[in-house]
Amino acid sequence: SKDMNVLELACGSGQLSFNLSKYTKSWIATDFSKQMIFEARKHGEYENLVFEIADATSLIYTDEKFDCVVIANALHIMPEPEKAMKEIYRV
């Protein structure tokens, strides 16, 4: 909703980011890969959408910063998904 601050992990080229960020207060889309963030940024950024490089198992964000965390088609390929889940719950 328009009052939500959302964190997206493993955003890739931003397919979800561009479509869904329009409906939120803020959307931070992250990926471990510098190349994927570079690709996403090629399509631009919105006022409430930013792309950042981040490791889902060691996030720099403060506790309970986000109203929602989105991760699609990535958790199952991470080497340590349990660490990512702990970070998701923390932020």
PDB file of N, CA and C in Angstrom:
ATOM      1  N   SER A   1       0.840  -1.188   0.000  1.00  0.00           N
ATOM      2  CA  SER A   1       0.000   0.000   0.000  1.00  0.00           C
ATOM      3  C   SER A   1       0.883   1.250   0.000  1.00  0.00           C
ATOM      4  N   LYS A   2       0.277   2.376  -0.191  1.00  0.00           N
ATOM      5  CA  LYS A   2       1.014   3.637  -0.314  1.00  0.00           C
ATOM      6  C   LYS A   2       1.748   4.063   0.953  1.00  0.00           C
ATOM      7  N   ASP A   3       1.488   3.409   2.083  1.00  0.00           N
ATOM      8  CA  ASP A   3       2.195   3.783   3.310  1.00  0.00           C
ATOM      9  C   ASP A   3       3.275   2.765   3.694  1.00  0.00           C
ATOM     10  N   MET A   4       3.585   1.828   2.803  1.00  0.00           N
ATOM     11  CA  MET A   4       4.549   0.775   3.115  1.00  0.00           C
ATOM     12  C   MET A   4       5.952   1.072   2.592  1.00  0.00           C
ATOM     13  N   ASN A   5       6.936   0.729   3.435  1.00  0.00           N
ATOM     14  CA  ASN A   5       8.342   0.750   3.048  1.00  0.00           C
ATOM     15  C   ASN A   5       8.739  -0.697   2.784  1.00  0.00           C
ATOM     16  N   VAL A   6       9.169  -0.989   1.556  1.00  0.00           N
ATOM     17  CA  VAL A   6       9.421  -2.357   1.136  1.00  0.00           C
ATOM     18  C   VAL A   6      10.891  -2.559   0.780  1.00  0.00           C
ATOM     19  N   LEU A   7      11.404  -3.720   1.179  1.00  0.00           N
ATOM     20  CA  LEU A   7      12.738  -4.153   0.777  1.00  0.00           C
ATOM     21  C   LEU A   7      12.566  -5.368  -0.128  1.00  0.00           C
ATOM     22  N   GLU A   8      13.205  -5.325  -1.275  1.00  0.00           N
ATOM     23  CA  GLU A   8      13.205  -6.484  -2.167  1.00  0.00           C
ATOM     24  C   GLU A   8      14.612  -7.056  -2.207  1.00  0.00           C
ATOM     25  N   LEU A   9      14.724  -8.345  -1.988  1.00  0.00           N
ATOM     26  CA  LEU A   9      15.998  -9.044  -2.067  1.00  0.00           C
ATOM     27  C   LEU A   9      16.066  -9.813  -3.381  1.00  0.00           C
ATOM     28  N   ALA A  10      17.250  -9.889  -3.955  1.00  0.00           N
ATOM     29  CA  ALA A  10      17.459 -10.617  -5.216  1.00  0.00           C
ATOM     30  C   ALA A  10      16.543 -10.089  -6.320  1.00  0.00           C
ATOM     31  N   CYS A  11      16.596  -8.794  -6.534  1.00  0.00           N
ATOM     32  CA  CYS A  11      15.691  -8.147  -7.490  1.00  0.00           C
ATOM     33  C   CYS A  11      16.032  -8.430  -8.944  1.00  0.00           C
ATOM     34  N   GLY A  12      17.242  -8.908  -9.207  1.00  0.00           N
ATOM     35  CA  GLY A  12      17.624  -9.151 -10.602  1.00  0.00           C
ATOM     36  C   GLY A  12      17.557  -7.877 -11.413  1.00  0.00           C
ATOM     37  N   SER A  13      16.921  -7.932 -12.553  1.00  0.00           N
ATOM     38  CA  SER A  13      16.844  -6.758 -13.432  1.00  0.00           C
ATOM     39  C   SER A  13      15.691  -5.829 -13.075  1.00  0.00           C
ATOM     40  N   GLY A  14      14.964  -6.135 -12.004  1.00  0.00           N
ATOM     41  CA  GLY A  14      13.920  -5.232 -11.528  1.00  0.00           C
ATOM     42  C   GLY A  14      12.526  -5.496 -12.040  1.00  0.00           C
ATOM     43  N   GLN A  15      12.262  -6.686 -12.525  1.00  0.00           N
ATOM     44  CA  GLN A  15      10.940  -6.979 -13.087  1.00  0.00           C
ATOM     45  C   GLN A  15       9.815  -6.696 -12.092  1.00  0.00           C
ATOM     46  N   LEU A  16       9.939  -7.174 -10.867  1.00  0.00           N
ATOM     47  CA  LEU A  16       8.922  -6.887  -9.849  1.00  0.00           C
ATOM     48  C   LEU A  16       9.023  -5.445  -9.365  1.00  0.00           C
ATOM     49  N   SER A  17      10.232  -4.979  -9.222  1.00  0.00           N
ATOM     50  CA  SER A  17      10.493  -3.654  -8.651  1.00  0.00           C
ATOM     51  C   SER A  17       9.738  -2.546  -9.371  1.00  0.00           C
ATOM     52  N   PHE A  18       9.876  -2.497 -10.680  1.00  0.00           N
ATOM     53  CA  PHE A  18       9.250  -1.428 -11.454  1.00  0.00           C
ATOM     54  C   PHE A  18       7.730  -1.498 -11.395  1.00  0.00           C
ATOM     55  N   ASN A  19       7.194  -2.700 -11.446  1.00  0.00           N
ATOM     56  CA  ASN A  19       5.736  -2.858 -11.444  1.00  0.00           C
ATOM     57  C   ASN A  19       5.105  -2.585 -10.079  1.00  0.00           C
ATOM     58  N   LEU A  20       5.725  -3.044  -9.015  1.00  0.00           N
ATOM     59  CA  LEU A  20       5.101  -2.954  -7.695  1.00  0.00           C
ATOM     60  C   LEU A  20       5.448  -1.697  -6.905  1.00  0.00           C
ATOM     61  N   SER A  21       6.602  -1.100  -7.166  1.00  0.00           N
ATOM     62  CA  SER A  21       7.011   0.072  -6.382  1.00  0.00           C
ATOM     63  C   SER A  21       6.065   1.259  -6.551  1.00  0.00           C
ATOM     64  N   LYS A  22       5.323   1.284  -7.629  1.00  0.00           N
ATOM     65  CA  LYS A  22       4.367   2.371  -7.877  1.00  0.00           C
ATOM     66  C   LYS A  22       3.297   2.452  -6.785  1.00  0.00           C
ATOM     67  N   TYR A  23       3.097   1.346  -6.090  1.00  0.00           N
ATOM     68  CA  TYR A  23       2.019   1.254  -5.108  1.00  0.00           C
ATOM     69  C   TYR A  23       2.498   1.350  -3.668  1.00  0.00           C
ATOM     70  N   THR A  24       3.756   1.761  -3.461  1.00  0.00           N
ATOM     71  CA  THR A  24       4.325   1.821  -2.108  1.00  0.00           C
ATOM     72  C   THR A  24       4.893   3.202  -1.800  1.00  0.00           C
ATOM     73  N   LYS A  25       5.149   3.426  -0.539  1.00  0.00           N
ATOM     74  CA  LYS A  25       5.797   4.670  -0.106  1.00  0.00           C
ATOM     75  C   LYS A  25       7.254   4.668  -0.565  1.00  0.00           C
ATOM     76  N   SER A  26       7.956   3.571  -0.282  1.00  0.00           N
ATOM     77  CA  SER A  26       9.338   3.432  -0.740  1.00  0.00           C
ATOM     78  C   SER A  26       9.634   1.975  -1.035  1.00  0.00           C
ATOM     79  N   TRP A  27      10.542   1.758  -1.973  1.00  0.00           N
ATOM     80  CA  TRP A  27      10.923   0.411  -2.390  1.00  0.00           C
ATOM     81  C   TRP A  27      12.430   0.411  -2.606  1.00  0.00           C
ATOM     82  N   ILE A  28      13.136  -0.363  -1.813  1.00  0.00           N
ATOM     83  CA  ILE A  28      14.576  -0.549  -2.009  1.00  0.00           C
ATOM     84  C   ILE A  28      14.761  -1.938  -2.602  1.00  0.00           C
ATOM     85  N   ALA A  29      15.242  -1.977  -3.832  1.00  0.00           N
ATOM     86  CA  ALA A  29      15.462  -3.234  -4.537  1.00  0.00           C
ATOM     87  C   ALA A  29      16.949  -3.560  -4.482  1.00  0.00           C
ATOM     88  N   THR A  30      17.271  -4.755  -3.981  1.00  0.00           N
ATOM     89  CA  THR A  30      18.671  -5.125  -3.805  1.00  0.00           C
ATOM     90  C   THR A  30      18.994  -6.425  -4.530  1.00  0.00           C
ATOM     91  N   ASP A  31      20.264  -6.565  -4.840  1.00  0.00           N
ATOM     92  CA  ASP A  31      20.766  -7.809  -5.397  1.00  0.00           C
ATOM     93  C   ASP A  31      22.229  -7.944  -5.000  1.00  0.00           C
ATOM     94  N   PHE A  32      22.684  -9.171  -4.857  1.00  0.00           N
ATOM     95  CA  PHE A  32      24.081  -9.451  -4.527  1.00  0.00           C
ATOM     96  C   PHE A  32      24.995  -9.137  -5.708  1.00  0.00           C
ATOM     97  N   SER A  33      24.449  -9.229  -6.909  1.00  0.00           N
ATOM     98  CA  SER A  33      25.221  -9.048  -8.130  1.00  0.00           C
ATOM     99  C   SER A  33      25.276  -7.585  -8.569  1.00  0.00           C
ATOM    100  N   LYS A  34      26.478  -7.050  -8.675  1.00  0.00           N
ATOM    101  CA  LYS A  34      26.656  -5.696  -9.189  1.00  0.00           C
ATOM    102  C   LYS A  34      26.114  -5.585 -10.609  1.00  0.00           C
ATOM    103  N   GLN A  35      26.309  -6.627 -11.392  1.00  0.00           N
ATOM    104  CA  GLN A  35      25.855  -6.615 -12.788  1.00  0.00           C
ATOM    105  C   GLN A  35      24.332  -6.519 -12.878  1.00  0.00           C
ATOM    106  N   MET A  36      23.623  -7.238 -12.005  1.00  0.00           N
ATOM    107  CA  MET A  36      22.162  -7.175 -12.048  1.00  0.00           C
ATOM    108  C   MET A  36      21.659  -5.789 -11.637  1.00  0.00           C
ATOM    109  N   ILE A  37      22.285  -5.180 -10.660  1.00  0.00           N
ATOM    110  CA  ILE A  37      21.902  -3.818 -10.261  1.00  0.00           C
ATOM    111  C   ILE A  37      22.181  -2.849 -11.404  1.00  0.00           C
ATOM    112  N   PHE A  38      23.301  -3.033 -12.079  1.00  0.00           N
ATOM    113  CA  PHE A  38      23.626  -2.213 -13.253  1.00  0.00           C
ATOM    114  C   PHE A  38      22.538  -2.350 -14.320  1.00  0.00           C
ATOM    115  N   GLU A  39      22.108  -3.585 -14.579  1.00  0.00           N
ATOM    116  CA  GLU A  39      21.056  -3.835 -15.567  1.00  0.00           C
ATOM    117  C   GLU A  39      19.743  -3.173 -15.153  1.00  0.00           C
ATOM    118  N   ALA A  40      19.381  -3.297 -13.895  1.00  0.00           N
ATOM    119  CA  ALA A  40      18.131  -2.700 -13.403  1.00  0.00           C
ATOM    120  C   ALA A  40      18.174  -1.183 -13.535  1.00  0.00           C
ATOM    121  N   ARG A  41      19.293  -0.589 -13.194  1.00  0.00           N
ATOM    122  CA  ARG A  41      19.420   0.873 -13.252  1.00  0.00           C
ATOM    123  C   ARG A  41      19.337   1.410 -14.677  1.00  0.00           C
ATOM    124  N   LYS A  42      19.624   0.587 -15.655  1.00  0.00           N
ATOM    125  CA  LYS A  42      19.509   1.006 -17.057  1.00  0.00           C
ATOM    126  C   LYS A  42      18.080   1.436 -17.390  1.00  0.00           C
ATOM    127  N   HIS A  43      17.126   0.850 -16.693  1.00  0.00           N
ATOM    128  CA  HIS A  43      15.708   1.142 -16.947  1.00  0.00           C
ATOM    129  C   HIS A  43      15.218   2.340 -16.149  1.00  0.00           C
ATOM    130  N   GLY A  44      16.103   2.946 -15.353  1.00  0.00           N
ATOM    131  CA  GLY A  44      15.754   4.128 -14.591  1.00  0.00           C
ATOM    132  C   GLY A  44      15.354   3.800 -13.169  1.00  0.00           C
ATOM    133  N   GLU A  45      15.086   4.836 -12.424  1.00  0.00           N
ATOM    134  CA  GLU A  45      14.624   4.710 -11.056  1.00  0.00           C
ATOM    135  C   GLU A  45      13.496   5.710 -10.857  1.00  0.00           C
ATOM    136  N   TYR A  46      12.590   5.389  -9.954  1.00  0.00           N
ATOM    137  CA  TYR A  46      11.510   6.299  -9.619  1.00  0.00           C
ATOM    138  C   TYR A  46      11.891   7.038  -8.349  1.00  0.00           C
ATOM    139  N   GLU A  47      11.085   8.035  -8.002  1.00  0.00           N
ATOM    140  CA  GLU A  47      11.345   8.793  -6.776  1.00  0.00           C
ATOM    141  C   GLU A  47      11.370   7.876  -5.556  1.00  0.00           C
ATOM    142  N   ASN A  48      10.513   6.881  -5.542  1.00  0.00           N
ATOM    143  CA  ASN A  48      10.418   5.998  -4.378  1.00  0.00           C
ATOM    144  C   ASN A  48      11.108   4.649  -4.601  1.00  0.00           C
ATOM    145  N   LEU A  49      11.823   4.474  -5.714  1.00  0.00           N
ATOM    146  CA  LEU A  49      12.484   3.211  -6.035  1.00  0.00           C
ATOM    147  C   LEU A  49      13.975   3.433  -6.211  1.00  0.00           C
ATOM    148  N   VAL A  50      14.759   2.704  -5.437  1.00  0.00           N
ATOM    149  CA  VAL A  50      16.215   2.759  -5.587  1.00  0.00           C
ATOM    150  C   VAL A  50      16.759   1.336  -5.644  1.00  0.00           C
ATOM    151  N   PHE A  51      17.867   1.184  -6.346  1.00  0.00           N
ATOM    152  CA  PHE A  51      18.536  -0.104  -6.462  1.00  0.00           C
ATOM    153  C   PHE A  51      19.862  -0.051  -5.719  1.00  0.00           C
ATOM    154  N   GLU A  52      20.128  -1.091  -4.933  1.00  0.00           N
ATOM    155  CA  GLU A  52      21.351  -1.153  -4.139  1.00  0.00           C
ATOM    156  C   GLU A  52      21.925  -2.565  -4.176  1.00  0.00           C
ATOM    157  N   ILE A  53      23.240  -2.650  -4.080  1.00  0.00           N
ATOM    158  CA  ILE A  53      23.909  -3.935  -3.944  1.00  0.00           C
ATOM    159  C   ILE A  53      23.834  -4.325  -2.471  1.00  0.00           C
ATOM    160  N   ALA A  54      23.408  -5.557  -2.194  1.00  0.00           N
ATOM    161  CA  ALA A  54      23.304  -6.011  -0.812  1.00  0.00           C
ATOM    162  C   ALA A  54      23.392  -7.529  -0.740  1.00  0.00           C
ATOM    163  N   ASP A  55      23.906  -7.995   0.374  1.00  0.00           N
ATOM    164  CA  ASP A  55      23.979  -9.420   0.682  1.00  0.00           C
ATOM    165  C   ASP A  55      22.803  -9.754   1.588  1.00  0.00           C
ATOM    166  N   ALA A  56      21.904 -10.589   1.130  1.00  0.00           N
ATOM    167  CA  ALA A  56      20.690 -10.926   1.880  1.00  0.00           C
ATOM    168  C   ALA A  56      20.985 -11.591   3.219  1.00  0.00           C
ATOM    169  N   THR A  57      22.185 -12.126   3.383  1.00  0.00           N
ATOM    170  CA  THR A  57      22.524 -12.794   4.647  1.00  0.00           C
ATOM    171  C   THR A  57      23.194 -11.853   5.645  1.00  0.00           C
ATOM    172  N   SER A  58      23.429 -10.616   5.232  1.00  0.00           N
ATOM    173  CA  SER A  58      24.080  -9.641   6.111  1.00  0.00           C
ATOM    174  C   SER A  58      23.651  -8.231   5.688  1.00  0.00           C
ATOM    175  N   LEU A  59      22.428  -7.881   6.012  1.00  0.00           N
ATOM    176  CA  LEU A  59      21.857  -6.602   5.581  1.00  0.00           C
ATOM    177  C   LEU A  59      22.314  -5.452   6.470  1.00  0.00           C
ATOM    178  N   ILE A  60      22.494  -4.290   5.871  1.00  0.00           N
ATOM    179  CA  ILE A  60      22.976  -3.112   6.609  1.00  0.00           C
ATOM    180  C   ILE A  60      21.845  -2.314   7.264  1.00  0.00           C
ATOM    181  N   TYR A  61      20.617  -2.694   7.025  1.00  0.00           N
ATOM    182  CA  TYR A  61      19.467  -1.920   7.486  1.00  0.00           C
ATOM    183  C   TYR A  61      19.174  -2.188   8.968  1.00  0.00           C
ATOM    184  N   THR A  62      18.575  -1.194   9.609  1.00  0.00           N
ATOM    185  CA  THR A  62      18.250  -1.308  11.029  1.00  0.00           C
ATOM    186  C   THR A  62      17.091  -2.278  11.262  1.00  0.00           C
ATOM    187  N   ASP A  63      16.983  -2.729  12.488  1.00  0.00           N
ATOM    188  CA  ASP A  63      15.905  -3.647  12.871  1.00  0.00           C
ATOM    189  C   ASP A  63      14.547  -3.013  12.585  1.00  0.00           C
ATOM    190  N   GLU A  64      13.658  -3.817  12.056  1.00  0.00           N
ATOM    191  CA  GLU A  64      12.264  -3.439  11.806  1.00  0.00           C
ATOM    192  C   GLU A  64      12.104  -2.180  10.946  1.00  0.00           C
ATOM    193  N   LYS A  65      13.018  -1.965  10.036  1.00  0.00           N
ATOM    194  CA  LYS A  65      12.974  -0.782   9.160  1.00  0.00           C
ATOM    195  C   LYS A  65      11.859  -0.876   8.120  1.00  0.00           C
ATOM    196  N   PHE A  66      11.531  -2.096   7.682  1.00  0.00           N
ATOM    197  CA  PHE A  66      10.595  -2.282   6.576  1.00  0.00           C
ATOM    198  C   PHE A  66       9.276  -2.874   7.041  1.00  0.00           C
ATOM    199  N   ASP A  67       8.227  -2.539   6.298  1.00  0.00           N
ATOM    200  CA  ASP A  67       6.910  -3.111   6.549  1.00  0.00           C
ATOM    201  C   ASP A  67       6.772  -4.466   5.865  1.00  0.00           C
ATOM    202  N   CYS A  68       7.571  -4.666   4.819  1.00  0.00           N
ATOM    203  CA  CYS A  68       7.469  -5.886   4.025  1.00  0.00           C
ATOM    204  C   CYS A  68       8.820  -6.175   3.372  1.00  0.00           C
ATOM    205  N   VAL A  69       9.155  -7.467   3.279  1.00  0.00           N
ATOM    206  CA  VAL A  69      10.336  -7.893   2.529  1.00  0.00           C
ATOM    207  C   VAL A  69       9.868  -8.871   1.463  1.00  0.00           C
ATOM    208  N   VAL A  70      10.306  -8.629   0.230  1.00  0.00           N
ATOM    209  CA  VAL A  70       9.924  -9.454  -0.911  1.00  0.00           C
ATOM    210  C   VAL A  70      11.164 -10.176  -1.419  1.00  0.00           C
ATOM    211  N   ILE A  71      11.016 -11.476  -1.648  1.00  0.00           N
ATOM    212  CA  ILE A  71      12.066 -12.250  -2.313  1.00  0.00           C
ATOM    213  C   ILE A  71      11.374 -13.292  -3.177  1.00  0.00           C
ATOM    214  N   ALA A  72      11.710 -13.333  -4.444  1.00  0.00           N
ATOM    215  CA  ALA A  72      11.043 -14.250  -5.368  1.00  0.00           C
ATOM    216  C   ALA A  72      12.073 -15.061  -6.147  1.00  0.00           C
ATOM    217  N   ASN A  73      11.899 -16.346  -6.159  1.00  0.00           N
ATOM    218  CA  ASN A  73      12.751 -17.250  -6.944  1.00  0.00           C
ATOM    219  C   ASN A  73      14.243 -17.123  -6.641  1.00  0.00           C
ATOM    220  N   ALA A  74      14.594 -16.970  -5.369  1.00  0.00           N
ATOM    221  CA  ALA A  74      16.008 -16.838  -5.043  1.00  0.00           C
ATOM    222  C   ALA A  74      16.417 -17.576  -3.775  1.00  0.00           C
ATOM    223  N   LEU A  75      15.556 -17.651  -2.819  1.00  0.00           N
ATOM    224  CA  LEU A  75      15.916 -18.237  -1.531  1.00  0.00           C
ATOM    225  C   LEU A  75      16.430 -19.668  -1.694  1.00  0.00           C
ATOM    226  N   HIS A  76      15.835 -20.425  -2.573  1.00  0.00           N
ATOM    227  CA  HIS A  76      16.213 -21.823  -2.765  1.00  0.00           C
ATOM    228  C   HIS A  76      17.590 -22.013  -3.409  1.00  0.00           C
ATOM    229  N   ILE A  77      18.159 -20.965  -4.016  1.00  0.00           N
ATOM    230  CA  ILE A  77      19.483 -21.094  -4.627  1.00  0.00           C
ATOM    231  C   ILE A  77      20.589 -20.451  -3.793  1.00  0.00           C
ATOM    232  N   MET A  78      20.230 -19.853  -2.667  1.00  0.00           N
ATOM    233  CA  MET A  78      21.227 -19.238  -1.797  1.00  0.00           C
ATOM    234  C   MET A  78      21.975 -20.320  -1.019  1.00  0.00           C
ATOM    235  N   PRO A  79      23.287 -20.132  -0.833  1.00  0.00           N
ATOM    236  CA  PRO A  79      24.070 -21.128  -0.097  1.00  0.00           C
ATOM    237  C   PRO A  79      23.660 -21.251   1.378  1.00  0.00           C
ATOM    238  N   GLU A  80      23.178 -20.154   1.960  1.00  0.00           N
ATOM    239  CA  GLU A  80      22.774 -20.162   3.373  1.00  0.00           C
ATOM    240  C   GLU A  80      21.409 -19.486   3.537  1.00  0.00           C
ATOM    241  N   PRO A  81      20.347 -20.135   3.074  1.00  0.00           N
ATOM    242  CA  PRO A  81      19.028 -19.501   3.119  1.00  0.00           C
ATOM    243  C   PRO A  81      18.544 -19.192   4.537  1.00  0.00           C
ATOM    244  N   GLU A  82      18.982 -19.971   5.507  1.00  0.00           N
ATOM    245  CA  GLU A  82      18.556 -19.711   6.892  1.00  0.00           C
ATOM    246  C   GLU A  82      19.092 -18.368   7.401  1.00  0.00           C
ATOM    247  N   LYS A  83      20.276 -17.975   6.968  1.00  0.00           N
ATOM    248  CA  LYS A  83      20.813 -16.660   7.345  1.00  0.00           C
ATOM    249  C   LYS A  83      19.992 -15.542   6.708  1.00  0.00           C
ATOM    250  N   ALA A  84      19.604 -15.743   5.474  1.00  0.00           N
ATOM    251  CA  ALA A  84      18.759 -14.751   4.793  1.00  0.00           C
ATOM    252  C   ALA A  84      17.419 -14.627   5.513  1.00  0.00           C
ATOM    253  N   MET A  85      16.840 -15.734   5.918  1.00  0.00           N
ATOM    254  CA  MET A  85      15.549 -15.701   6.620  1.00  0.00           C
ATOM    255  C   MET A  85      15.669 -14.957   7.958  1.00  0.00           C
ATOM    256  N   LYS A  86      16.751 -15.140   8.662  1.00  0.00           N
ATOM    257  CA  LYS A  86      16.959 -14.421   9.929  1.00  0.00           C
ATOM    258  C   LYS A  86      17.025 -12.914   9.670  1.00  0.00           C
ATOM    259  N   GLU A  87      17.704 -12.531   8.605  1.00  0.00           N
ATOM    260  CA  GLU A  87      17.799 -11.112   8.266  1.00  0.00           C
ATOM    261  C   GLU A  87      16.453 -10.547   7.823  1.00  0.00           C
ATOM    262  N   ILE A  88      15.713 -11.329   7.073  1.00  0.00           N
ATOM    263  CA  ILE A  88      14.368 -10.897   6.647  1.00  0.00           C
ATOM    264  C   ILE A  88      13.511 -10.590   7.862  1.00  0.00           C
ATOM    265  N   TYR A  89      13.476 -11.496   8.818  1.00  0.00           N
ATOM    266  CA  TYR A  89      12.671 -11.282  10.016  1.00  0.00           C
ATOM    267  C   TYR A  89      13.189 -10.093  10.836  1.00  0.00           C
ATOM    268  N   ARG A  90      14.497  -9.892  10.845  1.00  0.00           N
ATOM    269  CA  ARG A  90      15.089  -8.801  11.624  1.00  0.00           C
ATOM    270  C   ARG A  90      14.697  -7.431  11.070  1.00  0.00           C
ATOM    271  N   VAL A  91      14.789  -7.284   9.751  1.00  0.00           N
ATOM    272  CA  VAL A  91      14.529  -5.965   9.152  1.00  0.00           C
ATOM    273  C   VAL A  91      13.057  -5.726   8.870  1.00  0.00           C
TER     274      VAL A  91
END
